[in-house]
Amino acid sequence: MTTRINNNTLAIKPRRRRAVTLAGVAALLVGFGLVANALAGTLLGTKHDFTGLNQRAGVVAMPGLAFSDFGTSCVYCHLPPERPELDSADNGGNPGWNRFIPAQGAYDLYDSRTLDNKVRAPSPISLLCLSCHDGTMGVDMTVFKPDGWESSKDAAMHLRLNGGDDLMSCGKCHNGRVAHSIAIKHIGTDLTNDHPFSMTYAGLTDKDQDFRTPDGHYGFDNGIKLYDGKVECATCHNVHDPDITLLLRDRADRLCETCHIK
Ligand code: HEC
Ligand code: HEC
Ligand code: HEC
Ligand code: HEC
Ligand code: HEC
């Protein structure tokens, strides 16, 4: 893994953050049983730190009003750690994640004449991202709510990450006037213009001259990850790291040449 995720960062990062949240996260990390790898769980200060948005933005518009405030930012993606026996797949969810799967065939996937490994269907780990970024489901539409959640605490609205100007969409405020436009984060379901993902990495063997061979089964030593030999959203993005631009695992100018030789 990258040197970013180590104990030094643990000492440095928390200073900017709220003690109360840190305590909560520490407890959660114990719940994940991954204390040694604690920094992998740091998400605070990123745009995915949903429970902290109001405080950071200095408004009361988001958690609790535009979407339900579950009290911890992890459960918007992860299964509640206090109940490890839960399986979201039994409830129509994305296996291993606390999100639902979009309708089958919802996506137009990338294709081209020169593409060697066609994308058949997005993998679960990328469907996780799309469940918010395609703009079709509320950001608080999780399969399980955390323990102790009562529906009386439900938010008035369950807005979607969508640039639309309606009461279903964050774009109601996030239109570039009331608040920054959210449209660029809204990837939608037409993925034909985005970098392909969920395809087998063409450089797995050294036969393809256009692609570098990975440093290991995990991917590349600069932190670019492969998942079962495939490229996924999380290959290029690390959602847990608050200190990197657009959550990119390497600088944009170096990212592409990690894999592409020309
Ligand atoms: C936006 C979705 C999202 C949120 C929110 C989120 N995670 Fe994750 N988490 C992921 C993804 C995707 C992975 C697997 C990615 C990877 O390989 O780095 C992951 C992996 C992990 C891992 C395993 C890391 C490893 O190296 O195997 C831990 C621990 C973790 N998350 C903890 C947390 C904690 C604690 C929080 C809340 C503070 C949190 N996550 C919030 C998406 C999320
Ligand atoms: C629960 C909903 C949700 C999930 C799941 C989710 N995101 Fe996001 N993501 C958001 C929101 C909300 C924003 C912030 C939008 C804004 O700032 O306008 C965001 C922002 C981002 C950004 C821009 C960050 C920045 O600093 O500007 C990236 C990149 C991103 N997400 C990638 C991912 C990836 C990769 C995954 C899957 C591992 C993922 N997201 C899963 C809701 C989600
Ligand atoms: C009632 C208006 C309103 C609604 C609805 C709203 N927001 Fe916001 N949001 C704001 C304002 C105002 C800010 C601060 C100014 C800015 O960032 O442009 C903000 C800031 C943010 C930030 C940046 C926080 C930071 O610290 O960087 C994110 C991310 C965000 N909103 C996500 C969302 C998402 C996702 C939704 C829908 C689920 C949403 N907002 C709905 C008004 C709103
Ligand atoms: C091959 C690497 C790569 C893959 C795979 C990838 N991204 Fe990105 N992503 C980038 C780069 C580079 C940028 C910044 C430049 C740009 O906007 O194109 C970016 C930008 C973003 C942004 C922010 C847009 C903005 O400019 O604010 C979001 C959100 C995002 N990606 C989500 C995703 C999701 C969701 C997936 C999977 C469906 C994904 N990415 C797959 C490399 C990647
Ligand atoms: C993790 C490795 C990886 C990274 C990083 C990466 N790519 Fe790719 N890229 C691939 C793979 C694999 C393919 C599909 C190749 C195939 O199967 O033919 C691909 C396909 C493409 C294609 C489509 C080619 C075609 O034949 O249709 C373009 C364009 C592209 N990448 C540009 C970029 C750019 C620009 C960046 C940097 C922002 C980038 N890639 C980063 C692995 C990567």
XYZ file of C-alpha atoms and ligand atoms in Angstrom:
477
model
C 0.000 0.000 0.000
C 0.962 3.642 -0.183
C 2.985 5.209 2.556
C 0.107 7.588 3.055
C -1.798 5.044 5.055
C 0.371 4.514 8.109
C 0.549 5.465 11.736
C 2.228 8.805 11.115
C -0.809 10.013 9.318
C -2.903 8.822 12.215
C -1.016 11.235 14.443
C -1.269 14.148 12.055
C -4.689 14.013 10.518
C -7.045 14.017 13.503
C -5.963 17.461 14.716
C -8.187 19.186 12.229
C -11.212 17.149 13.146
C -13.845 16.983 15.798
C -12.924 14.891 18.811
C -16.427 13.531 19.127
C -16.401 12.103 15.623
C -12.945 10.692 16.109
C -14.048 8.792 19.150
C -16.921 7.412 17.140
C -14.626 6.374 14.350
C -12.148 4.795 16.733
C -15.005 2.707 18.097
C -16.041 1.765 14.592
C -12.540 0.809 13.621
C -12.444 -1.538 16.570
C -15.715 -2.854 15.228
C -14.107 -3.449 11.870
C -11.370 -5.356 13.681
C -8.812 -3.526 11.624
C -7.210 -1.269 14.153
C -3.742 -1.946 12.820
C -4.900 -0.706 9.463
C -6.825 2.112 11.086
C -6.027 4.816 8.603
C -7.726 2.968 5.808
C -10.912 4.006 7.562
C -10.178 7.698 7.749
C -12.769 9.339 5.641
C -13.387 12.388 7.755
C -12.934 15.601 5.874
C -13.681 14.054 2.497
C -16.831 14.818 0.565
C -18.093 11.395 1.664
C -18.079 12.419 5.322
C -21.840 12.817 5.201
C -22.525 13.354 8.878
C -20.064 16.262 8.925
C -21.347 18.192 5.909
C -23.524 20.750 7.703
C -20.805 21.678 10.129
C -18.172 22.003 7.441
C -20.374 23.964 5.069
C -21.797 26.110 7.883
C -25.409 25.323 6.964
C -28.252 23.185 8.320
C -29.303 22.042 4.881
C -27.861 18.590 4.524
C -27.701 15.776 7.114
C -31.068 15.654 8.849
C -32.939 17.577 6.171
C -31.807 16.636 2.657
C -30.899 13.102 3.792
C -31.025 11.068 6.987
C -28.170 11.597 9.416
C -27.156 8.118 10.524
C -24.608 9.518 12.976
C -21.666 7.773 11.330
C -20.367 8.285 7.819
C -19.308 4.691 7.304
C -22.766 3.117 7.001
C -23.627 5.065 3.870
C -21.361 2.500 2.157
C -20.366 -0.216 4.650
C -22.573 -2.751 6.410
C -23.126 -1.762 10.048
C -20.036 -3.190 11.815
C -21.970 -4.027 14.978
C -23.940 -6.682 13.115
C -21.438 -8.711 11.107
C -23.993 -11.432 10.380
C -26.024 -9.145 8.122
C -25.889 -9.830 4.419
C -27.286 -7.117 2.215
C -27.672 -9.564 -0.674
C -30.570 -11.210 1.210
C -32.394 -7.883 0.998
C -31.761 -7.107 -2.639
C -28.567 -5.283 -1.782
C -25.086 -5.207 -3.267
C -23.221 -8.148 -1.643
C -20.829 -6.900 1.042
C -22.016 -3.310 0.846
C -24.863 -1.397 2.454
C -26.302 -0.206 -0.851
C -28.861 -1.410 -3.346
C -28.051 -2.460 -6.878
C -29.466 -0.386 -9.711
C -31.828 -2.103 -12.133
C -30.164 -4.657 -14.400
C -29.227 -3.146 -17.715
C -29.445 0.351 -16.304
C -26.081 1.320 -17.742
C -24.717 2.015 -21.180
C -21.164 0.776 -20.826
C -17.972 1.885 -22.541
C -17.067 0.110 -25.743
C -14.745 0.781 -28.670
C -13.239 -1.013 -31.614
C -9.827 -1.141 -29.961
C -10.963 -2.306 -26.541
C -9.481 -5.764 -25.865
C -11.377 -6.663 -22.723
C -15.020 -5.767 -23.030
C -16.922 -4.630 -19.978
C -19.764 -7.054 -19.421
C -21.351 -5.629 -16.298
C -20.107 -3.353 -13.514
C -18.632 -5.286 -10.537
C -20.163 -4.886 -7.061
C -17.390 -2.572 -5.854
C -18.104 -0.169 -8.710
C -21.869 -0.565 -8.387
C -21.299 0.737 -4.872
C -20.074 4.030 -6.296
C -22.677 4.168 -9.011
C -25.492 3.663 -6.500
C -24.945 7.319 -5.594
C -23.096 8.725 -8.566
C -25.627 7.591 -11.172
C -28.110 9.918 -9.471
C -30.972 7.417 -9.344
C -31.095 6.639 -5.604
C -31.039 8.722 -2.447
C -27.616 9.048 -0.843
C -29.208 7.758 2.382
C -30.858 4.791 0.674
C -28.916 2.147 2.552
C -29.985 -1.483 2.929
C -29.535 -1.421 6.731
C -29.780 1.491 9.125
C -27.398 1.553 12.091
C -28.506 -0.006 15.394
C -30.903 2.207 17.328
C -32.123 4.069 14.245
C -35.792 5.047 14.484
C -37.838 6.139 11.525
C -38.892 9.208 13.523
C -35.356 10.442 12.876
C -35.879 10.161 9.132
C -35.003 13.271 7.150
C -37.750 15.304 5.495
C -36.212 14.567 2.074
C -34.073 11.804 0.608
C -32.253 13.657 -2.124
C -30.223 12.060 -4.882
C -26.790 13.087 -6.149
C -28.353 14.572 -9.210
C -28.096 17.944 -10.867
C -31.851 18.087 -11.516
C -33.881 21.087 -10.369
C -36.492 19.158 -8.399
C -37.222 18.180 -4.810
C -35.679 14.750 -5.363
C -32.262 16.124 -6.277
C -29.357 17.820 -4.524
C -29.289 20.035 -7.615
C -32.204 21.952 -6.086
C -29.561 23.848 -4.119
C -26.412 22.594 -5.810
C -27.024 24.479 -9.026
C -23.990 26.782 -8.954
C -25.954 29.644 -7.408
C -27.271 28.567 -3.994
C -24.372 26.113 -3.645
C -21.670 24.649 -5.906
C -23.016 22.715 -8.855
C -23.178 18.984 -8.236
C -23.676 18.180 -11.920
C -20.047 17.210 -12.549
C -20.205 14.565 -9.779
C -23.359 13.156 -11.278
C -22.033 10.511 -13.648
C -25.434 9.246 -14.689
C -26.141 5.900 -16.335
C -24.549 6.632 -19.704
C -20.965 5.561 -19.042
C -19.852 5.468 -22.660
C -17.807 8.662 -22.307
C -16.077 7.698 -19.072
C -12.918 5.669 -18.617
C -13.902 1.987 -18.904
C -14.053 0.031 -15.637
C -14.881 -3.506 -14.435
C -12.829 -4.978 -17.281
C -9.869 -7.291 -16.794
C -6.633 -5.305 -16.747
C -5.018 -5.714 -20.145
C -1.486 -5.706 -18.660
C -1.929 -8.694 -16.333
C 0.496 -10.692 -18.406
C 3.375 -8.961 -20.167
C 1.953 -9.843 -23.575
C 0.165 -6.533 -24.194
C 2.756 -3.956 -25.202
C 0.462 -1.036 -24.475
C 0.145 -1.790 -20.759
C 2.560 -2.099 -17.855
C 2.711 -5.294 -15.822
C 1.431 -4.749 -12.262
C 3.894 -4.900 -9.347
C 1.752 -7.568 -7.686
C -1.707 -9.083 -7.603
C -2.791 -6.009 -5.606
C -1.846 -3.631 -8.420
C 0.941 -1.060 -8.464
C 3.287 0.186 -5.775
C 2.067 3.775 -6.144
C -1.275 2.653 -4.686
C -3.210 2.043 -7.911
C -5.216 -1.070 -7.053
C -6.632 -3.943 -9.051
C -9.601 -5.941 -7.821
C -9.545 -9.563 -8.960
C -7.359 -8.361 -11.796
C -9.895 -5.765 -12.837
C -9.944 -1.990 -13.075
C -12.693 -0.485 -10.890
C -13.614 2.993 -9.681
C -11.572 2.336 -6.537
C -8.557 1.483 -8.713
C -7.985 5.181 -9.306
C -9.914 6.678 -6.355
C -9.347 6.198 -2.634
C -12.464 7.418 -0.900
C -10.870 7.290 2.547
C -8.087 9.815 2.007
C -9.078 13.430 2.744
C -5.756 14.831 1.566
C -5.789 13.995 -2.123
C -7.361 15.943 -4.962
C -10.496 14.281 -6.308
C -9.546 11.269 -4.187
C -7.075 10.224 -6.878
C -4.515 7.625 -5.819
C -1.789 9.381 -7.789
C -1.345 12.810 -9.364
C -3.477 13.116 -12.466
C -0.420 13.521 -14.713
C 1.138 10.288 -13.412
C -2.034 8.275 -13.045
C -2.524 7.294 -16.671
C 1.049 6.175 -17.266
C 0.867 3.829 -14.309
C -0.929 1.507 -16.718
C -0.761 2.939 -20.228
C 2.625 2.801 -21.916
C 1.799 5.235 -24.674
C -18.176 6.204 -0.138
C -18.157 4.832 0.327
C -17.378 4.516 1.580
C -17.514 5.117 2.803
C -18.471 6.220 3.195
C -16.586 4.452 3.689
N -15.903 3.494 3.004
Fe -14.541 2.183 3.774
N -14.311 1.306 1.947
C -14.929 1.712 0.795
C -14.363 0.988 -0.321
C -14.744 1.160 -1.783
C -13.398 0.091 0.213
C -12.499 -0.872 -0.539
C -11.490 0.028 -1.210
C -10.069 -0.283 -1.087
O -9.646 -1.372 -1.483
O -9.308 0.613 -0.658
C -13.398 0.314 1.640
C -12.564 -0.358 2.526
C -12.537 -0.122 3.894
C -11.706 -0.841 4.830
C -10.774 -1.979 4.482
C -9.496 -1.350 4.045
C -8.518 -2.304 3.471
O -7.377 -1.854 3.262
O -8.872 -3.436 3.181
C -11.921 -0.294 6.075
C -11.294 -0.696 7.403
C -12.888 0.779 5.910
N -13.234 0.855 4.574
C -13.354 1.565 6.936
C -14.235 2.614 6.786
C -14.671 3.459 7.885
C -14.240 3.296 9.342
C -15.521 4.373 7.342
C -16.216 5.526 8.057
C -15.327 6.469 8.743
C -15.623 4.090 5.908
N -14.805 3.037 5.613
C -16.422 4.777 5.026
C -15.929 2.661 0.698
C -16.362 3.489 1.715
C -23.604 7.299 -0.444
C -23.400 8.031 -1.686
C -22.051 7.911 -2.365
C -21.346 6.766 -2.631
C -21.759 5.333 -2.342
C -20.149 7.181 -3.302
N -20.119 8.535 -3.440
Fe -18.615 9.645 -4.249
N -19.556 11.355 -3.706
C -20.789 11.423 -3.120
C -21.097 12.812 -2.828
C -22.365 13.328 -2.179
C -19.994 13.577 -3.261
C -19.804 15.090 -3.167
C -20.533 15.815 -4.254
C -20.201 17.291 -4.295
O -19.244 17.736 -3.668
O -20.878 18.028 -5.012
C -19.039 12.621 -3.811
C -17.826 12.991 -4.375
C -16.955 12.118 -5.001
C -15.749 12.498 -5.677
C -15.198 13.915 -5.802
C -14.427 14.229 -4.546
C -13.969 15.654 -4.425
O -13.110 15.886 -3.527
O -14.465 16.553 -5.121
C -15.185 11.347 -6.164
C -13.906 11.226 -6.950
C -16.047 10.252 -5.768
N -17.103 10.752 -5.069
C -15.811 8.936 -6.080
C -16.518 7.875 -5.524
C -16.118 6.492 -5.629
C -14.911 6.010 -6.380
C -17.053 5.760 -4.967
C -17.083 4.259 -4.751
C -15.909 3.667 -4.124
C -18.036 6.684 -4.433
N -17.669 7.957 -4.793
C -19.158 6.305 -3.719
C -21.619 10.357 -2.816
C -21.266 9.027 -2.881
C -31.056 23.623 1.032
C -29.887 23.694 0.173
C -28.989 22.461 0.081
C -29.361 21.169 -0.211
C -30.768 20.619 -0.449
C -28.142 20.413 -0.269
N -27.066 21.199 -0.005
Fe -25.104 20.626 0.043
N -24.533 22.545 0.490
C -25.393 23.622 0.583
C -24.604 24.816 0.844
C -25.173 26.243 0.986
C -23.245 24.414 0.915
C -22.001 25.285 1.161
C -21.601 26.040 -0.094
C -20.995 25.176 -1.182
O -20.245 24.221 -0.883
O -21.267 25.449 -2.372
C -23.242 22.981 0.676
C -22.098 22.205 0.650
C -22.055 20.851 0.324
C -20.864 20.048 0.228
C -19.460 20.516 0.456
C -19.104 20.392 1.915
C -17.630 20.595 2.163
O -17.266 20.718 3.307
O -16.838 20.605 1.221
C -21.255 18.797 -0.168
C -20.363 17.604 -0.411
C -22.691 18.815 -0.290
N -23.147 20.074 0.014
C -23.436 17.725 -0.662
C -24.823 17.720 -0.763
C -25.597 16.586 -1.183
C -25.011 15.250 -1.574
C -26.894 16.962 -1.178
C -28.121 16.129 -1.548
C -28.206 14.823 -0.892
C -26.952 18.331 -0.728
N -25.667 18.760 -0.493
C -28.110 19.063 -0.583
C -26.759 23.589 0.458
C -27.533 22.469 0.197
C -8.645 5.032 -14.791
C -8.850 5.819 -13.625
C -10.256 6.146 -13.208
C -11.314 5.280 -13.069
C -11.366 3.800 -13.349
C -12.415 6.081 -12.558
N -12.031 7.372 -12.406
Fe -13.131 8.879 -11.616
N -11.703 10.226 -12.146
C -10.470 9.897 -12.657
C -9.743 11.125 -12.959
C -8.339 11.205 -13.548
C -10.589 12.195 -12.578
C -10.287 13.703 -12.659
C -10.331 14.209 -14.070
C -11.664 14.117 -14.665
O -12.607 14.742 -14.149
O -11.807 13.373 -15.667
C -11.819 11.584 -12.072
C -12.900 12.300 -11.602
C -14.004 11.727 -10.940
C -15.054 12.446 -10.245
C -15.109 13.950 -10.001
C -15.499 14.753 -11.178
C -15.035 16.190 -10.955
O -14.322 16.681 -11.843
O -15.324 16.779 -9.917
C -15.957 11.525 -9.793
C -17.215 11.802 -9.003
C -15.471 10.234 -10.197
N -14.290 10.394 -10.901
C -16.109 9.053 -9.919
C -15.762 7.834 -10.501
C -16.591 6.644 -10.455
C -17.930 6.547 -9.759
C -15.926 5.683 -11.159
C -16.405 4.293 -11.521
C -17.681 4.227 -12.193
C -14.658 6.263 -11.596
N -14.611 7.562 -11.182
C -13.663 5.565 -12.290
C -9.977 8.633 -12.852
C -10.732 7.472 -12.810
C -5.341 0.842 -13.623
C -4.805 0.973 -14.955
C -5.261 2.148 -15.777
C -5.137 3.488 -15.485
C -4.565 4.110 -14.239
C -5.675 4.196 -16.616
N -6.093 3.319 -17.567
Fe -6.956 3.771 -19.335
N -7.366 1.836 -19.657
C -6.936 0.789 -18.879
C -7.403 -0.454 -19.431
C -7.141 -1.837 -18.870
C -8.152 -0.124 -20.579
C -8.869 -1.085 -21.542
C -7.847 -1.674 -22.491
C -8.410 -2.793 -23.324
O -8.919 -3.770 -22.766
O -8.312 -2.691 -24.575
C -8.100 1.336 -20.694
C -8.709 2.041 -21.702
C -8.538 3.374 -21.922
C -9.068 4.116 -23.053
C -9.916 3.512 -24.172
C -9.030 2.850 -25.171
C -9.827 2.075 -26.209
O -9.190 1.251 -26.865
O -11.029 2.258 -26.354
C -8.666 5.406 -22.913
C -8.952 6.564 -23.859
C -7.896 5.500 -21.667
N -7.843 4.238 -21.112
C -7.318 6.633 -21.165
C -6.780 6.751 -19.902
C -6.406 8.002 -19.274
C -6.504 9.368 -19.936
C -5.977 7.704 -18.025
C -5.532 8.653 -16.941
C -6.550 9.592 -16.483
C -6.061 6.265 -17.859
N -6.548 5.735 -19.012
C -5.699 5.575 -16.724
C -6.188 0.895 -17.726
C -5.870 2.060 -17.076
